[in-house]
Coordinates of C-alpha atoms and ligand atoms in Angstrom, one line a residue:
M272 CA 27.8 -29.5 13.8
E273 CA 25.5 -30.6 16.7
T274 CA 22.4 -28.5 17.0
I275 CA 21.2 -27.9 20.6
I276 CA 17.4 -27.9 20.8
L277 CA 15.8 -26.5 24.0
K278 CA 12.2 -25.9 24.8
A279 CA 11.5 -22.5 26.4
D280 CA 8.8 -22.3 29.0
N281 CA 8.0 -19.9 31.8
E282 CA 10.3 -21.7 34.2
N283 CA 13.5 -21.9 32.1
I284 CA 13.1 -19.0 29.6
K285 CA 15.9 -17.0 31.3
A286 CA 18.4 -19.9 31.3
V287 CA 17.5 -20.9 27.7
T288 CA 17.7 -17.4 26.3
E289 CA 21.0 -16.7 28.2
K290 CA 22.5 -19.8 26.7
A291 CA 21.4 -18.7 23.3
A292 CA 22.9 -15.3 23.8
E293 CA 26.2 -16.8 24.7
I294 CA 26.2 -18.6 21.3
I295 CA 25.4 -15.3 19.5
K296 CA 28.2 -13.5 21.3
Q297 CA 30.6 -16.2 20.1
G298 CA 29.5 -15.6 16.5
G299 CA 27.1 -18.6 16.3
L300 CA 23.5 -18.9 14.9
V301 CA 20.3 -19.5 16.9
A302 CA 16.8 -20.1 15.6
F303 CA 14.1 -18.5 17.7
P304 CA 10.3 -18.2 17.7
T305 CA 8.5 -14.9 16.9
E306 CA 4.8 -14.2 16.6
T307 CA 5.2 -14.5 12.7
V308 CA 7.6 -17.3 11.9
Y309 CA 10.8 -18.7 13.4
G310 CA 13.9 -16.6 12.7
L311 CA 17.5 -17.7 12.2
G312 CA 19.4 -15.2 14.3
G313 CA 23.0 -14.0 14.3
N314 CA 24.8 -10.8 15.5
G315 CA 23.3 -8.1 13.3
L316 CA 26.5 -5.9 13.5
D317 CA 28.9 -8.7 12.5
S318 CA 29.5 -9.4 8.8
K319 CA 30.7 -12.9 9.5
A320 CA 27.5 -13.9 11.2
A321 CA 25.6 -12.6 8.2
E322 CA 27.7 -14.8 5.9
K323 CA 27.0 -17.8 8.1
I324 CA 23.3 -17.1 7.9
Y325 CA 23.3 -17.0 4.1
E326 CA 25.3 -20.2 4.0
A327 CA 23.1 -22.1 6.5
K328 CA 20.0 -21.2 4.5
G329 CA 21.5 -21.5 1.1
R330 CA 20.3 -18.0 0.5
P331 CA 21.6 -15.6 -2.2
S332 CA 23.6 -12.9 -0.4
D333 CA 22.0 -10.0 -2.3
N334 CA 18.8 -10.7 -0.3
P335 CA 19.0 -8.5 2.8
L336 CA 18.3 -9.5 6.4
I337 CA 15.9 -7.9 8.9
L338 CA 17.5 -6.5 12.2
H339 CA 15.4 -7.4 15.2
I340 CA 15.4 -5.2 18.3
S341 CA 13.8 -5.6 21.8
E342 CA 13.6 -2.0 22.8
L343 CA 12.8 1.2 21.0
S344 CA 16.1 2.8 22.1
Q345 CA 17.9 0.3 19.9
L346 CA 16.4 1.9 16.7
R347 CA 18.2 5.3 16.6
P348 CA 21.8 4.1 16.3
L349 CA 20.8 1.9 13.3
V350 CA 18.9 4.5 11.1
R351 CA 19.6 7.9 9.7
E352 CA 16.2 9.4 10.3
V353 CA 12.8 8.4 11.6
P354 CA 10.2 10.0 9.4
K355 CA 6.8 11.1 10.7
S356 CA 5.1 8.1 8.9
A357 CA 7.4 5.7 10.7
E358 CA 6.7 7.3 14.0
M359 CA 3.0 6.9 13.5
L360 CA 3.4 3.2 12.5
I361 CA 5.7 2.5 15.4
S362 CA 3.3 4.0 17.9
H363 CA 0.5 1.9 16.6
F364 CA 2.1 -1.4 15.7
W365 CA 5.4 -2.0 17.5
P366 CA 6.1 -4.4 19.1
G367 CA 4.4 -6.6 16.5
P368 CA 4.4 -8.1 13.1
L369 CA 5.5 -5.0 11.2
T370 CA 9.0 -4.4 9.6
L371 CA 10.1 -0.9 8.5
I372 CA 12.8 0.0 6.0
F373 CA 14.9 3.0 6.9
K374 CA 18.1 4.6 5.6
K375 CA 20.9 2.9 7.4
T376 CA 23.8 4.3 9.4
D377 CA 27.4 3.1 9.0
I378 CA 27.3 0.6 11.9
V379 CA 25.0 -1.6 9.9
P380 CA 27.2 -3.8 7.7
Y381 CA 26.5 -4.0 4.0
K382 CA 26.7 -7.8 4.3
T383 CA 23.5 -7.6 6.4
T384 CA 21.7 -5.3 4.0
G385 CA 22.7 -7.2 0.8
G386 CA 24.7 -4.1 -0.3
L387 CA 21.7 -1.7 0.1
D388 CA 21.9 1.7 1.9
T389 CA 18.6 0.9 3.7
V390 CA 18.0 -1.4 6.6
A391 CA 14.9 -3.4 7.6
I392 CA 14.0 -3.2 11.3
R393 CA 11.5 -5.2 13.3
F394 CA 10.5 -5.1 16.9
P395 CA 8.8 -8.4 17.6
E396 CA 6.2 -8.9 20.4
N397 CA 6.9 -12.6 21.2
K398 CA 8.1 -13.0 24.7
V399 CA 10.9 -15.5 24.0
A400 CA 12.1 -13.5 21.0
R401 CA 12.3 -10.3 23.1
Q402 CA 14.1 -12.0 26.0
F403 CA 16.6 -13.6 23.6
I404 CA 17.3 -10.3 21.8
S405 CA 17.7 -8.5 25.2
A406 CA 20.1 -11.1 26.5
C407 CA 22.2 -10.7 23.3
N408 CA 22.5 -7.0 23.8
V409 CA 22.9 -6.4 20.0
P410 CA 20.4 -6.2 17.2
I411 CA 19.7 -9.7 15.8
A412 CA 19.8 -10.2 12.1
A413 CA 17.3 -12.9 11.2
P414 CA 15.6 -14.2 8.1
S415 CA 13.0 -16.9 8.3
A416 CA 14.6 -20.1 9.6
N417 CA 13.9 -22.3 6.6
S418 CA 16.2 -23.5 3.9
S419 CA 16.0 -21.0 1.0
G420 CA 12.9 -21.5 -1.1
R421 CA 11.0 -23.7 1.4
P422 CA 7.9 -22.6 3.3
S423 CA 8.8 -20.5 6.3
P424 CA 8.8 -22.4 9.6
T425 CA 6.0 -21.9 12.1
R426 CA 7.0 -24.8 14.4
A427 CA 10.4 -25.7 15.9
S428 CA 10.1 -29.1 14.1
H429 CA 10.1 -27.3 10.7
V430 CA 13.4 -25.6 11.6
E431 CA 14.8 -28.9 12.7
F432 CA 13.8 -30.5 9.5
D433 CA 15.5 -27.8 7.3
L434 CA 18.5 -26.7 9.4
K435 CA 19.5 -29.4 12.0
G436 CA 23.2 -29.9 11.9
R437 CA 23.8 -26.5 10.1
I438 CA 23.1 -24.1 13.1
D439 CA 24.1 -24.0 16.7
M440 CA 20.8 -23.9 18.5
I441 CA 17.0 -24.0 18.1
I442 CA 14.8 -22.4 20.8
D443 CA 11.5 -24.3 20.7
G444 CA 8.8 -21.8 21.8
G445 CA 5.8 -23.7 20.3
R446 CA 3.8 -22.6 17.3
C447 CA 3.9 -19.1 15.9
E448 CA 0.7 -17.1 16.5
F449 CA 0.3 -15.4 13.1
G450 CA 2.1 -17.8 10.9
L451 CA 2.9 -15.4 8.0
E452 CA 6.0 -13.3 7.8
S453 CA 5.8 -9.6 8.9
T454 CA 4.3 -6.9 6.9
I455 CA 7.1 -4.8 5.3
V456 CA 6.6 -1.0 4.8
D457 CA 9.4 1.1 3.2
V458 CA 9.5 4.5 5.0
S459 CA 12.9 5.5 3.5
G460 CA 11.4 7.3 0.5
D461 CA 9.0 10.2 0.0
R462 CA 5.9 8.1 0.4
P463 CA 5.4 5.0 2.5
C464 CA 5.2 1.9 0.3
L465 CA 4.0 -1.7 1.2
L466 CA 6.7 -4.2 0.0
R467 CA 5.3 -7.4 1.6
P468 CA 1.7 -7.9 2.9
G469 CA 1.2 -9.5 6.3
S470 CA -1.0 -9.7 9.4
I471 CA -0.8 -5.9 9.8
T472 CA -3.1 -5.4 6.7
V473 CA -3.2 -2.6 4.2
E474 CA -6.6 -1.6 5.7
M475 CA -4.9 -1.2 9.2
L476 CA -2.0 0.7 7.8
E477 CA -4.2 3.1 5.8
E478 CA -6.3 3.8 9.0
V479 CA -3.1 5.3 10.4
L480 CA -1.4 6.8 7.3
G481 CA -4.2 7.3 4.7
K482 CA -3.7 5.9 1.3
I483 CA -0.3 4.1 0.8
D484 CA 1.6 2.9 -2.2
I485 CA 1.8 -0.9 -2.9
D486 CA 4.8 -2.3 -4.7
K487 CA 3.8 -4.1 -7.9
A488 CA 5.5 -7.3 -6.7
V489 CA 2.9 -7.6 -3.9
L490 CA 0.0 -8.1 -6.3
S491 CA 1.3 -9.8 -9.4
R492 CA 4.1 -11.6 -11.0
L493 CA 6.8 -9.3 -12.3
E494 CA 7.7 -9.1 -16.0
K495 CA 11.3 -10.1 -17.0
G496 CA 13.6 -7.3 -16.1
E497 CA 11.3 -5.7 -13.4
R498 CA 12.7 -5.6 -9.9
P499 CA 10.7 -5.8 -6.7
K500 CA 11.7 -3.3 -4.0
A501 CA 12.2 -6.1 -1.5
P502 CA 14.8 -8.2 -3.1
G503 CA 13.4 -11.4 -1.5
M504 CA 10.1 -11.0 -3.3
K505 CA 11.8 -12.0 -6.6
Y506 CA 12.7 -15.5 -5.6
T507 CA 10.5 -18.6 -5.9
H508 CA 9.2 -19.3 -2.5
Y509 CA 7.3 -21.4 -0.2
S510 CA 7.3 -24.3 -2.6
P511 CA 6.6 -27.8 -1.7
S512 CA 7.9 -30.4 -4.2
A513 CA 4.3 -30.7 -5.4
R514 CA 2.9 -28.7 -8.2
V515 CA 0.5 -26.2 -6.6
V516 CA -2.5 -24.9 -8.5
I517 CA -5.0 -22.3 -7.2
V518 CA -8.6 -22.3 -8.2
R519 CA -10.7 -19.2 -7.2
G520 CA -14.3 -18.2 -7.7
G521 CA -17.7 -19.1 -6.2
E522 CA -17.6 -22.0 -3.8
E523 CA -19.5 -24.5 -5.9
Q524 CA -17.6 -23.6 -9.1
V525 CA -14.3 -24.0 -7.3
I526 CA -15.3 -27.5 -5.9
A527 CA -16.5 -28.6 -9.4
K528 CA -13.4 -27.3 -11.1
I529 CA -10.9 -28.9 -8.7
N530 CA -12.7 -32.3 -8.9
E531 CA -12.6 -32.0 -12.7
L532 CA -8.9 -31.3 -12.7
I533 CA -8.3 -34.2 -10.3
S534 CA -10.2 -36.6 -12.6
S535 CA -8.2 -35.5 -15.6
A536 CA -4.8 -35.7 -13.9
D537 CA -2.4 -38.5 -14.6
K538 CA -3.5 -41.6 -12.7
G539 CA 0.0 -42.1 -11.4
L540 CA 0.1 -38.7 -9.6
K541 CA -0.8 -38.5 -6.0
T542 CA -3.3 -35.6 -5.7
G543 CA -4.2 -33.4 -2.8
V544 CA -6.5 -30.5 -1.9
I545 CA -5.8 -27.8 0.7
A546 CA -9.5 -27.4 1.7
S547 CA -11.5 -25.5 4.2
E548 CA -13.4 -27.1 7.1
E549 CA -16.6 -26.3 5.2
T550 CA -15.6 -27.9 1.9
K551 CA -13.3 -30.8 3.0
D552 CA -15.8 -33.6 2.3
R553 CA -16.5 -32.6 -1.2
Y554 CA -13.2 -33.5 -2.9
K555 CA -12.1 -36.8 -4.5
A556 CA -8.4 -36.3 -4.0
D557 CA -6.0 -38.9 -2.5
E558 CA -5.3 -36.5 0.4
V559 CA -7.4 -33.7 1.7
L560 CA -5.6 -31.2 4.0
V561 CA -7.8 -29.1 6.1
I562 CA -6.4 -25.5 6.6
G563 CA -9.2 -24.1 8.7
S564 CA -12.6 -22.5 8.6
R565 CA -13.4 -20.1 5.7
K566 CA -14.8 -17.8 8.3
D567 CA -11.5 -17.5 10.1
S568 CA -8.8 -16.1 7.9
A569 CA -6.4 -15.8 10.9
E570 CA -6.6 -19.6 11.3
I571 CA -6.0 -20.1 7.6
A572 CA -3.0 -17.8 7.7
S573 CA -1.5 -19.5 10.7
N574 CA -1.8 -23.0 9.1
L575 CA -0.8 -22.2 5.5
F576 CA 3.0 -23.0 5.7
K577 CA 2.3 -26.1 7.7
M578 CA -0.1 -27.3 5.0
L579 CA 2.5 -26.6 2.3
R580 CA 5.0 -28.6 4.3
K581 CA 2.5 -31.4 4.7
C582 CA 2.2 -31.9 1.0
D583 CA 5.8 -33.1 1.0
Y584 CA 5.3 -35.2 4.0
H585 CA 2.4 -37.0 2.2
N586 CA 4.4 -37.2 -1.1
I587 CA 1.7 -35.3 -2.9
A588 CA 2.6 -34.6 -6.5
L589 CA -0.2 -32.2 -7.5
V590 CA -2.1 -30.1 -5.0
F591 CA -5.0 -27.8 -5.5
A592 CA -5.8 -24.8 -3.2
E593 CA -9.0 -22.8 -2.9
G594 CA -8.4 -19.1 -3.6
L595 CA -9.6 -16.4 -1.2
P596 CA -10.7 -12.8 -1.7
E597 CA -7.6 -10.6 -1.7
N598 CA -8.6 -8.0 0.9
E599 CA -7.5 -7.7 4.6
L600 CA -5.6 -10.9 5.6
G601 CA -6.6 -12.5 2.3
L602 CA -4.0 -10.3 0.5
A603 CA -1.1 -11.8 2.5
I604 CA -2.4 -15.3 2.3
M605 CA -2.9 -15.2 -1.5
N606 CA 0.5 -13.5 -1.9
R607 CA 2.2 -16.5 -0.4
L608 CA 0.0 -19.0 -2.1
K609 CA 0.5 -17.5 -5.5
K610 CA 4.2 -17.7 -5.1
A611 CA 4.0 -21.3 -4.0
A612 CA 1.9 -22.0 -7.1
G613 CA 4.2 -20.1 -9.4
Y614 CA 1.1 -18.0 -10.3
E615 CA -0.7 -21.0 -11.8
I616 CA -4.3 -20.0 -11.2
Y617 CA -7.7 -20.9 -12.6
D618 CA -10.5 -18.3 -12.3
V619 CA -14.0 -20.0 -12.5
Ligands
TXA33 O1 8.3 -12.0 10.1 C1 9.4 -11.8 9.6 O2 9.7 -10.8 9.0 C2 10.4 -12.9 9.8 C3 10.8 -13.0 11.2 C4 11.9 -14.0 11.5 O3 11.0 -11.8 11.8 N1 11.6 -12.7 9.0 C5 11.6 -12.8 7.6 O4 12.8 -12.5 7.0 O5 10.6 -13.1 7.0 P1 13.1 -12.9 5.5 O6 14.6 -12.7 5.4 O7 12.7 -14.3 5.2 O8 12.4 -11.9 4.7 C6 12.8 -10.5 4.7 C7 12.3 -9.8 3.5 C8 13.0 -10.2 2.2 O9 12.0 -10.2 1.2 C9 14.0 -9.1 2.0 O10 14.3 -8.9 0.6 C10 13.3 -7.9 2.5 O11 12.7 -8.4 3.7 N2 14.2 -6.8 3.0 C11 15.1 -6.9 4.0 N3 15.8 -5.7 4.0 C12 15.4 -4.9 3.1 C13 15.7 -3.6 2.6 N4 16.7 -2.9 3.1 N5 15.0 -3.1 1.5 C14 14.0 -3.9 1.0 N6 13.7 -5.1 1.3 C15 14.3 -5.6 2.4
MG34 MG1 12.1 -15.9 4.2

């Protein structure tokens, strides 16, 4: 299939999003920018569109999709109830990078929710995303627009690399502002529970709700037989072909340990380090990829997936990443990095 790729700017945003909406109405798939990562959208009330999404991504069909809306009035028909905790989160953080899990109504197909009785809803802030969803006039089911297992796309070129020829259209809206997938909070149970950390941090959520539960899968690798509450959290993720190793601790210790591990690696292996602006000149690797300043975790978050993709681009076989403290945005960054590393971590 031929994939139409169109840049959306202020002049043509209306024409581009209307063309995309036409494709959605005919049952097709359109990748679109959001403030977190690019999404791969289809009609959220159509089982066939959901099947196409799973197939294009190579994604297991028990992994549910998020429904995206562009107005608050679209929420009610999709969910059985809006608990108080959800109301509070909505008034603080929507539109924005926060997904909420509700009990679903019958109009939401089980194909979209991977067989679950709950549904994930997100109201993105990004202007192109909103105009596209509005033009479609249905909720848009959209996972991240990568092939399953690869780092999420934060540029249209990433989507093109993974999915060109497999989907109908890509709307190029430039780079995604936050660069990590949305925070997910389950509000369908008795107590709100964080299922996936993101740019709306635990600290920000707790300012609104008080102490919240955190699903075990957010913090550590699950034991055999344990199930995360967000089915997607069980899959290996974000992996470049390279083996990824995290080293965390004091700055000098981390630099020394990474250099030691580079020296003792097989000479035939191309090595890399994902380093900060402050430490980039200290490494003896074949390739040093600069992710941003240690003082600016938002910059690090927005560049993480691009760096993981760069590892493949440079044919790196073994890449080391500096660990970060796991509070505020660091929790979400380390959650993605640990999965990319298959939890291979040195503490020094
Ligand atoms: O920022 C984002 O959330 C992006 C953009 C495109 O909106 N989307 C995204 O979708 O990251 P995806 O499919 O890559 O990740 C969705 C996650 C998966 O881990 C999935 O298992 C979980 O949300 N999820 C979806 N519906 C759920 C439900 N009903 N209960 C629990 N987890 C759910
Ligand atoms: Mg994803």
